[in-house]
C-alpha cells in the first residue's frame, strides 16, 4: 500500500501577503479521472498550524479587497484556492473559523459580511469555473440538512441572519451569475424572510431569463440542489 506524504505548514505568524500566497500560490494538478476519482490538489494531505483569530482577520481583509488576485494568480490557481477556502481543508477553512467561538462573534460576522465585496469586486468580474457558484452552498448547507437550526437560537440564529443579510446584498448586484449564487445560498440557508426577498427580487427584475426566474422560485421553496 502506498501512502501519500503529508505536508506541514505553520501559518501562525505569517503576514497578509504570505497568507495569500499560502492560499493561491501552488501548482494545479492536471484535471483527469482515474478510477472515477479526480486528481487531488496540493492541500489534500497537508497539516496546518494556525491562529483562528488571525485567519479570520486575513480572510476579512482578502474578501474586502480581492481584485488584486486577478492580476496575481492564474484562474486555475484561484479556482483551486477558493475551493480550499470553502471547506476542503478543516484547520483554516472559512467554514470552520467562522464557527470558532474562541474568535469574537463580531469579527466572524464581519468576515461573512465582507463576502459581499468578494462578489462585488471579484466574482462579478470573473466567476471562475465553479467556486463562485458553490461558495454559499459550502457555507449555508448546514441549515438545509438541519445540522443548524434557527429555533436553537444562539449563533445558529445570529449567523443565519448575517448570512442572509450578505446574500441579500449580493442578490442586488447587476451580475446574473452573482444573483444566481446568492439564490443558491438562500435556497440552502432556510431563512424565514427568503420568500419575501425572492419575490421582491423577481418584481424588480422582470427581464431576467426564465431559467433564473425558475431557479429563484425554487430557492424560495428551499428546493435548490
PDB file of C-alpha atoms in Angstrom:
ATOM      1  CA  UNK A   1       0.000   0.000   0.000  1.00  0.00           C
ATOM      2  CA  UNK A   2       1.324   3.425  -0.924  1.00  0.00           C
ATOM      3  CA  UNK A   3       0.736   6.313   1.468  1.00  0.00           C
ATOM      4  CA  UNK A   4       0.860   9.905   0.296  1.00  0.00           C
ATOM      5  CA  UNK A   5       3.361  12.035   2.181  1.00  0.00           C
ATOM      6  CA  UNK A   6       1.698  14.683   4.323  1.00  0.00           C
ATOM      7  CA  UNK A   7       2.909  18.272   4.204  1.00  0.00           C
ATOM      8  CA  UNK A   8       3.142  20.529   7.213  1.00  0.00           C
ATOM      9  CA  UNK A   9       2.541  24.281   7.178  1.00  0.00           C
ATOM     10  CA  UNK A  10       2.822  26.759  10.019  1.00  0.00           C
ATOM     11  CA  UNK A  11       0.924  29.964   9.247  1.00  0.00           C
ATOM     12  CA  UNK A  12       0.693  31.234  12.821  1.00  0.00           C
ATOM     13  CA  UNK A  13       2.958  34.225  12.216  1.00  0.00           C
ATOM     14  CA  UNK A  14       2.542  34.970   8.514  1.00  0.00           C
ATOM     15  CA  UNK A  15       1.772  38.391   7.075  1.00  0.00           C
ATOM     16  CA  UNK A  16      -1.302  39.011   4.957  1.00  0.00           C
ATOM     17  CA  UNK A  17       0.784  38.753   1.788  1.00  0.00           C
ATOM     18  CA  UNK A  18       2.238  35.439   2.925  1.00  0.00           C
ATOM     19  CA  UNK A  19      -1.231  34.180   3.809  1.00  0.00           C
ATOM     20  CA  UNK A  20      -2.473  34.989   0.309  1.00  0.00           C
ATOM     21  CA  UNK A  21       0.450  33.122  -1.231  1.00  0.00           C
ATOM     22  CA  UNK A  22      -0.274  30.165   1.049  1.00  0.00           C
ATOM     23  CA  UNK A  23      -3.832  30.043  -0.302  1.00  0.00           C
ATOM     24  CA  UNK A  24      -3.176  30.514  -4.006  1.00  0.00           C
ATOM     25  CA  UNK A  25       0.487  30.211  -4.983  1.00  0.00           C
ATOM     26  CA  UNK A  26       0.573  26.495  -5.789  1.00  0.00           C
ATOM     27  CA  UNK A  27       0.752  24.346  -8.877  1.00  0.00           C
ATOM     28  CA  UNK A  28      -2.573  22.979 -10.056  1.00  0.00           C
ATOM     29  CA  UNK A  29      -2.641  19.254 -10.887  1.00  0.00           C
ATOM     30  CA  UNK A  30      -3.966  18.324 -14.315  1.00  0.00           C
ATOM     31  CA  UNK A  31      -7.632  17.501 -14.329  1.00  0.00           C
ATOM     32  CA  UNK A  32      -8.056  13.850 -15.120  1.00  0.00           C
ATOM     33  CA  UNK A  33     -10.132  10.930 -13.926  1.00  0.00           C
ATOM     34  CA  UNK A  34      -8.609   7.737 -12.701  1.00  0.00           C
ATOM     35  CA  UNK A  35     -10.924   5.041 -11.357  1.00  0.00           C
ATOM     36  CA  UNK A  36     -13.634   7.648 -11.007  1.00  0.00           C
ATOM     37  CA  UNK A  37     -11.511   9.884  -8.774  1.00  0.00           C
ATOM     38  CA  UNK A  38     -10.202  13.275  -9.739  1.00  0.00           C
ATOM     39  CA  UNK A  39      -6.549  14.124  -9.157  1.00  0.00           C
ATOM     40  CA  UNK A  40      -6.001  15.682  -5.742  1.00  0.00           C
ATOM     41  CA  UNK A  41      -4.936  19.255  -5.090  1.00  0.00           C
ATOM     42  CA  UNK A  42      -1.807  20.096  -3.091  1.00  0.00           C
ATOM     43  CA  UNK A  43      -3.637  20.601   0.217  1.00  0.00           C
ATOM     44  CA  UNK A  44      -5.242  17.191   0.485  1.00  0.00           C
ATOM     45  CA  UNK A  45      -2.791  15.614   2.924  1.00  0.00           C
ATOM     46  CA  UNK A  46      -1.419  18.762   4.489  1.00  0.00           C
ATOM     47  CA  UNK A  47      -1.376  19.702   8.150  1.00  0.00           C
ATOM     48  CA  UNK A  48      -1.672  23.364   9.062  1.00  0.00           C
ATOM     49  CA  UNK A  49      -0.917  25.164  12.305  1.00  0.00           C
ATOM     50  CA  UNK A  50      -2.885  28.419  12.506  1.00  0.00           C
ATOM     51  CA  UNK A  51      -4.334  31.009  14.871  1.00  0.00           C
ATOM     52  CA  UNK A  52      -8.082  31.293  14.102  1.00  0.00           C
ATOM     53  CA  UNK A  53      -8.251  34.974  15.079  1.00  0.00           C
ATOM     54  CA  UNK A  54      -5.520  35.799  12.575  1.00  0.00           C
ATOM     55  CA  UNK A  55      -7.097  33.645   9.875  1.00  0.00           C
ATOM     56  CA  UNK A  56     -10.449  35.436  10.303  1.00  0.00           C
ATOM     57  CA  UNK A  57      -8.681  38.794  10.082  1.00  0.00           C
ATOM     58  CA  UNK A  58      -6.777  37.788   6.944  1.00  0.00           C
ATOM     59  CA  UNK A  59      -9.926  36.462   5.288  1.00  0.00           C
ATOM     60  CA  UNK A  60     -11.803  39.663   6.111  1.00  0.00           C
ATOM     61  CA  UNK A  61      -9.063  41.727   4.504  1.00  0.00           C
ATOM     62  CA  UNK A  62      -8.924  39.444   1.470  1.00  0.00           C
ATOM     63  CA  UNK A  63     -12.680  39.399   0.891  1.00  0.00           C
ATOM     64  CA  UNK A  64     -12.943  43.167   1.387  1.00  0.00           C
ATOM     65  CA  UNK A  65     -10.482  43.974  -1.394  1.00  0.00           C
ATOM     66  CA  UNK A  66      -9.904  40.921  -3.613  1.00  0.00           C
ATOM     67  CA  UNK A  67      -9.454  42.479  -7.055  1.00  0.00           C
ATOM     68  CA  UNK A  68      -5.631  42.226  -6.925  1.00  0.00           C
ATOM     69  CA  UNK A  69      -5.949  38.434  -7.118  1.00  0.00           C
ATOM     70  CA  UNK A  70      -6.979  38.660 -10.769  1.00  0.00           C
ATOM     71  CA  UNK A  71      -3.559  40.000 -11.767  1.00  0.00           C
ATOM     72  CA  UNK A  72      -1.518  37.959  -9.336  1.00  0.00           C
ATOM     73  CA  UNK A  73      -2.615  34.351  -9.921  1.00  0.00           C
ATOM     74  CA  UNK A  74      -3.890  32.220 -12.786  1.00  0.00           C
ATOM     75  CA  UNK A  75      -7.574  31.344 -12.982  1.00  0.00           C
ATOM     76  CA  UNK A  76      -6.721  27.728 -12.170  1.00  0.00           C
ATOM     77  CA  UNK A  77      -4.790  28.758  -9.073  1.00  0.00           C
ATOM     78  CA  UNK A  78      -7.672  30.963  -7.988  1.00  0.00           C
ATOM     79  CA  UNK A  79     -10.239  28.218  -8.516  1.00  0.00           C
ATOM     80  CA  UNK A  80      -8.150  25.748  -6.536  1.00  0.00           C
ATOM     81  CA  UNK A  81      -7.538  28.247  -3.744  1.00  0.00           C
ATOM     82  CA  UNK A  82     -11.170  29.232  -3.359  1.00  0.00           C
ATOM     83  CA  UNK A  83     -12.219  25.593  -3.173  1.00  0.00           C
ATOM     84  CA  UNK A  84      -9.700  25.111  -0.386  1.00  0.00           C
ATOM     85  CA  UNK A  85     -11.027  28.163   1.448  1.00  0.00           C
ATOM     86  CA  UNK A  86     -14.618  26.932   1.185  1.00  0.00           C
ATOM     87  CA  UNK A  87     -14.028  23.968   3.379  1.00  0.00           C
ATOM     88  CA  UNK A  88     -11.921  21.295   1.796  1.00  0.00           C
ATOM     89  CA  UNK A  89      -9.316  21.925   4.462  1.00  0.00           C
ATOM     90  CA  UNK A  90     -10.546  21.924   8.076  1.00  0.00           C
ATOM     91  CA  UNK A  91      -7.896  23.780  10.059  1.00  0.00           C
ATOM     92  CA  UNK A  92      -8.252  27.126   8.355  1.00  0.00           C
ATOM     93  CA  UNK A  93     -11.239  26.815   6.022  1.00  0.00           C
ATOM     94  CA  UNK A  94     -13.558  29.783   6.282  1.00  0.00           C
ATOM     95  CA  UNK A  95     -16.452  27.432   7.045  1.00  0.00           C
ATOM     96  CA  UNK A  96     -14.524  26.289  10.108  1.00  0.00           C
ATOM     97  CA  UNK A  97     -13.122  29.526  11.510  1.00  0.00           C
ATOM     98  CA  UNK A  98     -16.419  31.439  11.320  1.00  0.00           C
ATOM     99  CA  UNK A  99     -17.750  28.967  13.902  1.00  0.00           C
ATOM    100  CA  UNK A 100     -14.746  29.100  16.213  1.00  0.00           C
ATOM    101  CA  UNK A 101     -16.102  30.554  19.450  1.00  0.00           C
ATOM    102  CA  UNK A 102     -12.579  31.470  20.540  1.00  0.00           C
ATOM    103  CA  UNK A 103     -12.884  34.280  17.992  1.00  0.00           C
ATOM    104  CA  UNK A 104     -15.217  37.172  18.822  1.00  0.00           C
ATOM    105  CA  UNK A 105     -18.553  36.787  17.057  1.00  0.00           C
ATOM    106  CA  UNK A 106     -18.434  40.359  15.765  1.00  0.00           C
ATOM    107  CA  UNK A 107     -15.170  39.552  13.958  1.00  0.00           C
ATOM    108  CA  UNK A 108     -16.561  36.360  12.469  1.00  0.00           C
ATOM    109  CA  UNK A 109     -19.737  38.167  11.398  1.00  0.00           C
ATOM    110  CA  UNK A 110     -17.710  40.910   9.730  1.00  0.00           C
ATOM    111  CA  UNK A 111     -15.756  38.246   7.858  1.00  0.00           C
ATOM    112  CA  UNK A 112     -19.014  36.901   6.436  1.00  0.00           C
ATOM    113  CA  UNK A 113     -20.257  40.397   5.600  1.00  0.00           C
ATOM    114  CA  UNK A 114     -17.018  41.042   3.701  1.00  0.00           C
ATOM    115  CA  UNK A 115     -18.007  38.231   1.319  1.00  0.00           C
ATOM    116  CA  UNK A 116     -20.332  40.727  -0.365  1.00  0.00           C
ATOM    117  CA  UNK A 117     -17.245  42.526  -1.642  1.00  0.00           C
ATOM    118  CA  UNK A 118     -15.759  39.218  -2.796  1.00  0.00           C
ATOM    119  CA  UNK A 119     -18.709  39.003  -5.183  1.00  0.00           C
ATOM    120  CA  UNK A 120     -18.873  42.722  -5.966  1.00  0.00           C
ATOM    121  CA  UNK A 121     -15.161  43.146  -6.715  1.00  0.00           C
ATOM    122  CA  UNK A 122     -14.082  39.681  -7.823  1.00  0.00           C
ATOM    123  CA  UNK A 123     -16.746  37.157  -8.857  1.00  0.00           C
ATOM    124  CA  UNK A 124     -18.733  39.827 -10.705  1.00  0.00           C
ATOM    125  CA  UNK A 125     -15.629  40.293 -12.856  1.00  0.00           C
ATOM    126  CA  UNK A 126     -14.535  36.649 -13.143  1.00  0.00           C
ATOM    127  CA  UNK A 127     -16.914  33.984 -11.849  1.00  0.00           C
ATOM    128  CA  UNK A 128     -14.216  31.358 -12.411  1.00  0.00           C
ATOM    129  CA  UNK A 129     -15.423  27.784 -13.015  1.00  0.00           C
ATOM    130  CA  UNK A 130     -17.500  26.552 -10.078  1.00  0.00           C
ATOM    131  CA  UNK A 131     -16.208  28.270  -6.932  1.00  0.00           C
ATOM    132  CA  UNK A 132     -18.323  31.410  -7.357  1.00  0.00           C
ATOM    133  CA  UNK A 133     -21.416  29.289  -7.825  1.00  0.00           C
ATOM    134  CA  UNK A 134     -20.752  26.877  -4.964  1.00  0.00           C
ATOM    135  CA  UNK A 135     -19.353  29.245  -2.321  1.00  0.00           C
ATOM    136  CA  UNK A 136     -22.598  29.633  -0.375  1.00  0.00           C
ATOM    137  CA  UNK A 137     -23.506  26.000  -0.849  1.00  0.00           C
ATOM    138  CA  UNK A 138     -20.490  25.213   1.319  1.00  0.00           C
ATOM    139  CA  UNK A 139     -21.396  27.786   3.993  1.00  0.00           C
ATOM    140  CA  UNK A 140     -25.191  27.594   4.170  1.00  0.00           C
ATOM    141  CA  UNK A 141     -25.850  23.885   3.717  1.00  0.00           C
ATOM    142  CA  UNK A 142     -25.805  23.187   7.484  1.00  0.00           C
ATOM    143  CA  UNK A 143     -29.270  24.748   7.748  1.00  0.00           C
ATOM    144  CA  UNK A 144     -30.515  22.775   4.767  1.00  0.00           C
ATOM    145  CA  UNK A 145     -29.576  19.443   6.330  1.00  0.00           C
ATOM    146  CA  UNK A 146     -30.617  20.573   9.830  1.00  0.00           C
ATOM    147  CA  UNK A 147     -27.138  20.465  11.342  1.00  0.00           C
ATOM    148  CA  UNK A 148     -28.005  24.026  12.370  1.00  0.00           C
ATOM    149  CA  UNK A 149     -31.459  25.223  13.231  1.00  0.00           C
ATOM    150  CA  UNK A 150     -32.730  28.762  13.766  1.00  0.00           C
ATOM    151  CA  UNK A 151     -35.008  27.514  16.516  1.00  0.00           C
ATOM    152  CA  UNK A 152     -31.929  26.590  18.528  1.00  0.00           C
ATOM    153  CA  UNK A 153     -31.142  30.282  18.931  1.00  0.00           C
ATOM    154  CA  UNK A 154     -27.628  31.409  19.731  1.00  0.00           C
ATOM    155  CA  UNK A 155     -25.188  31.534  16.859  1.00  0.00           C
ATOM    156  CA  UNK A 156     -27.369  29.266  14.700  1.00  0.00           C
ATOM    157  CA  UNK A 157     -29.793  32.200  14.540  1.00  0.00           C
ATOM    158  CA  UNK A 158     -27.287  35.050  14.638  1.00  0.00           C
ATOM    159  CA  UNK A 159     -25.026  33.708  11.888  1.00  0.00           C
ATOM    160  CA  UNK A 160     -28.022  32.790   9.751  1.00  0.00           C
ATOM    161  CA  UNK A 161     -29.142  36.428   9.934  1.00  0.00           C
ATOM    162  CA  UNK A 162     -25.645  37.644   8.986  1.00  0.00           C
ATOM    163  CA  UNK A 163     -25.505  35.296   6.006  1.00  0.00           C
ATOM    164  CA  UNK A 164     -29.000  36.321   4.921  1.00  0.00           C
ATOM    165  CA  UNK A 165     -28.065  39.997   5.093  1.00  0.00           C
ATOM    166  CA  UNK A 166     -24.962  39.321   2.988  1.00  0.00           C
ATOM    167  CA  UNK A 167     -26.815  37.212   0.431  1.00  0.00           C
ATOM    168  CA  UNK A 168     -29.468  39.916   0.125  1.00  0.00           C
ATOM    169  CA  UNK A 169     -26.760  42.410  -0.819  1.00  0.00           C
ATOM    170  CA  UNK A 170     -25.212  40.010  -3.340  1.00  0.00           C
ATOM    171  CA  UNK A 171     -28.638  39.427  -4.862  1.00  0.00           C
ATOM    172  CA  UNK A 172     -28.758  43.172  -5.544  1.00  0.00           C
ATOM    173  CA  UNK A 173     -25.662  43.116  -7.775  1.00  0.00           C
ATOM    174  CA  UNK A 174     -26.179  43.503 -11.520  1.00  0.00           C
ATOM    175  CA  UNK A 175     -24.262  40.305 -12.347  1.00  0.00           C
ATOM    176  CA  UNK A 176     -26.683  37.473 -13.048  1.00  0.00           C
ATOM    177  CA  UNK A 177     -24.005  34.967 -12.066  1.00  0.00           C
ATOM    178  CA  UNK A 178     -23.754  36.628  -8.661  1.00  0.00           C
ATOM    179  CA  UNK A 179     -27.526  36.727  -8.368  1.00  0.00           C
ATOM    180  CA  UNK A 180     -27.711  33.004  -9.101  1.00  0.00           C
ATOM    181  CA  UNK A 181     -25.022  32.311  -6.493  1.00  0.00           C
ATOM    182  CA  UNK A 182     -26.983  34.292  -3.914  1.00  0.00           C
ATOM    183  CA  UNK A 183     -30.158  32.377  -4.762  1.00  0.00           C
ATOM    184  CA  UNK A 184     -28.228  29.132  -4.378  1.00  0.00           C
ATOM    185  CA  UNK A 185     -27.168  30.167  -0.904  1.00  0.00           C
ATOM    186  CA  UNK A 186     -30.633  31.386   0.043  1.00  0.00           C
ATOM    187  CA  UNK A 187     -32.102  28.089  -1.079  1.00  0.00           C
ATOM    188  CA  UNK A 188     -29.924  26.266   1.444  1.00  0.00           C
ATOM    189  CA  UNK A 189     -29.952  28.822   4.270  1.00  0.00           C
ATOM    190  CA  UNK A 190     -33.679  28.405   5.050  1.00  0.00           C
ATOM    191  CA  UNK A 191     -34.055  31.911   6.472  1.00  0.00           C
ATOM    192  CA  UNK A 192     -37.708  32.803   7.226  1.00  0.00           C
ATOM    193  CA  UNK A 193     -37.536  36.005   5.135  1.00  0.00           C
ATOM    194  CA  UNK A 194     -36.377  34.221   1.984  1.00  0.00           C
ATOM    195  CA  UNK A 195     -39.738  34.082   0.205  1.00  0.00           C
ATOM    196  CA  UNK A 196     -40.340  37.809   0.677  1.00  0.00           C
ATOM    197  CA  UNK A 197     -36.826  38.627  -0.520  1.00  0.00           C
ATOM    198  CA  UNK A 198     -37.047  36.433  -3.619  1.00  0.00           C
ATOM    199  CA  UNK A 199     -40.431  37.742  -4.695  1.00  0.00           C
ATOM    200  CA  UNK A 200     -39.181  41.301  -4.289  1.00  0.00           C
ATOM    201  CA  UNK A 201     -36.168  40.402  -6.422  1.00  0.00           C
ATOM    202  CA  UNK A 202     -38.414  38.979  -9.144  1.00  0.00           C
ATOM    203  CA  UNK A 203     -40.624  42.066  -9.072  1.00  0.00           C
ATOM    204  CA  UNK A 204     -37.596  44.288  -9.645  1.00  0.00           C
ATOM    205  CA  UNK A 205     -36.010  42.090 -12.301  1.00  0.00           C
ATOM    206  CA  UNK A 206     -38.747  41.206 -14.753  1.00  0.00           C
ATOM    207  CA  UNK A 207     -36.371  40.827 -17.714  1.00  0.00           C
ATOM    208  CA  UNK A 208     -34.105  38.118 -16.289  1.00  0.00           C
ATOM    209  CA  UNK A 209     -34.017  34.789 -18.180  1.00  0.00           C
ATOM    210  CA  UNK A 210     -36.771  32.287 -17.466  1.00  0.00           C
ATOM    211  CA  UNK A 211     -34.210  29.813 -16.166  1.00  0.00           C
ATOM    212  CA  UNK A 212     -33.110  32.280 -13.500  1.00  0.00           C
ATOM    213  CA  UNK A 213     -36.731  33.047 -12.591  1.00  0.00           C
ATOM    214  CA  UNK A 214     -37.424  29.353 -12.123  1.00  0.00           C
ATOM    215  CA  UNK A 215     -34.292  28.993 -10.022  1.00  0.00           C
ATOM    216  CA  UNK A 216     -35.347  31.931  -7.850  1.00  0.00           C
ATOM    217  CA  UNK A 217     -38.730  30.345  -7.207  1.00  0.00           C
ATOM    218  CA  UNK A 218     -37.050  27.043  -6.348  1.00  0.00           C
ATOM    219  CA  UNK A 219     -34.801  28.906  -3.886  1.00  0.00           C
ATOM    220  CA  UNK A 220     -37.859  30.470  -2.264  1.00  0.00           C
ATOM    221  CA  UNK A 221     -39.210  26.939  -1.737  1.00  0.00           C
ATOM    222  CA  UNK A 222     -35.786  25.748  -0.464  1.00  0.00           C
ATOM    223  CA  UNK A 223     -35.666  23.229  -3.319  1.00  0.00           C
ATOM    224  CA  UNK A 224     -32.311  24.041  -4.927  1.00  0.00           C
ATOM    225  CA  UNK A 225     -29.659  21.347  -5.268  1.00  0.00           C
TER     226      UNK A 225
END
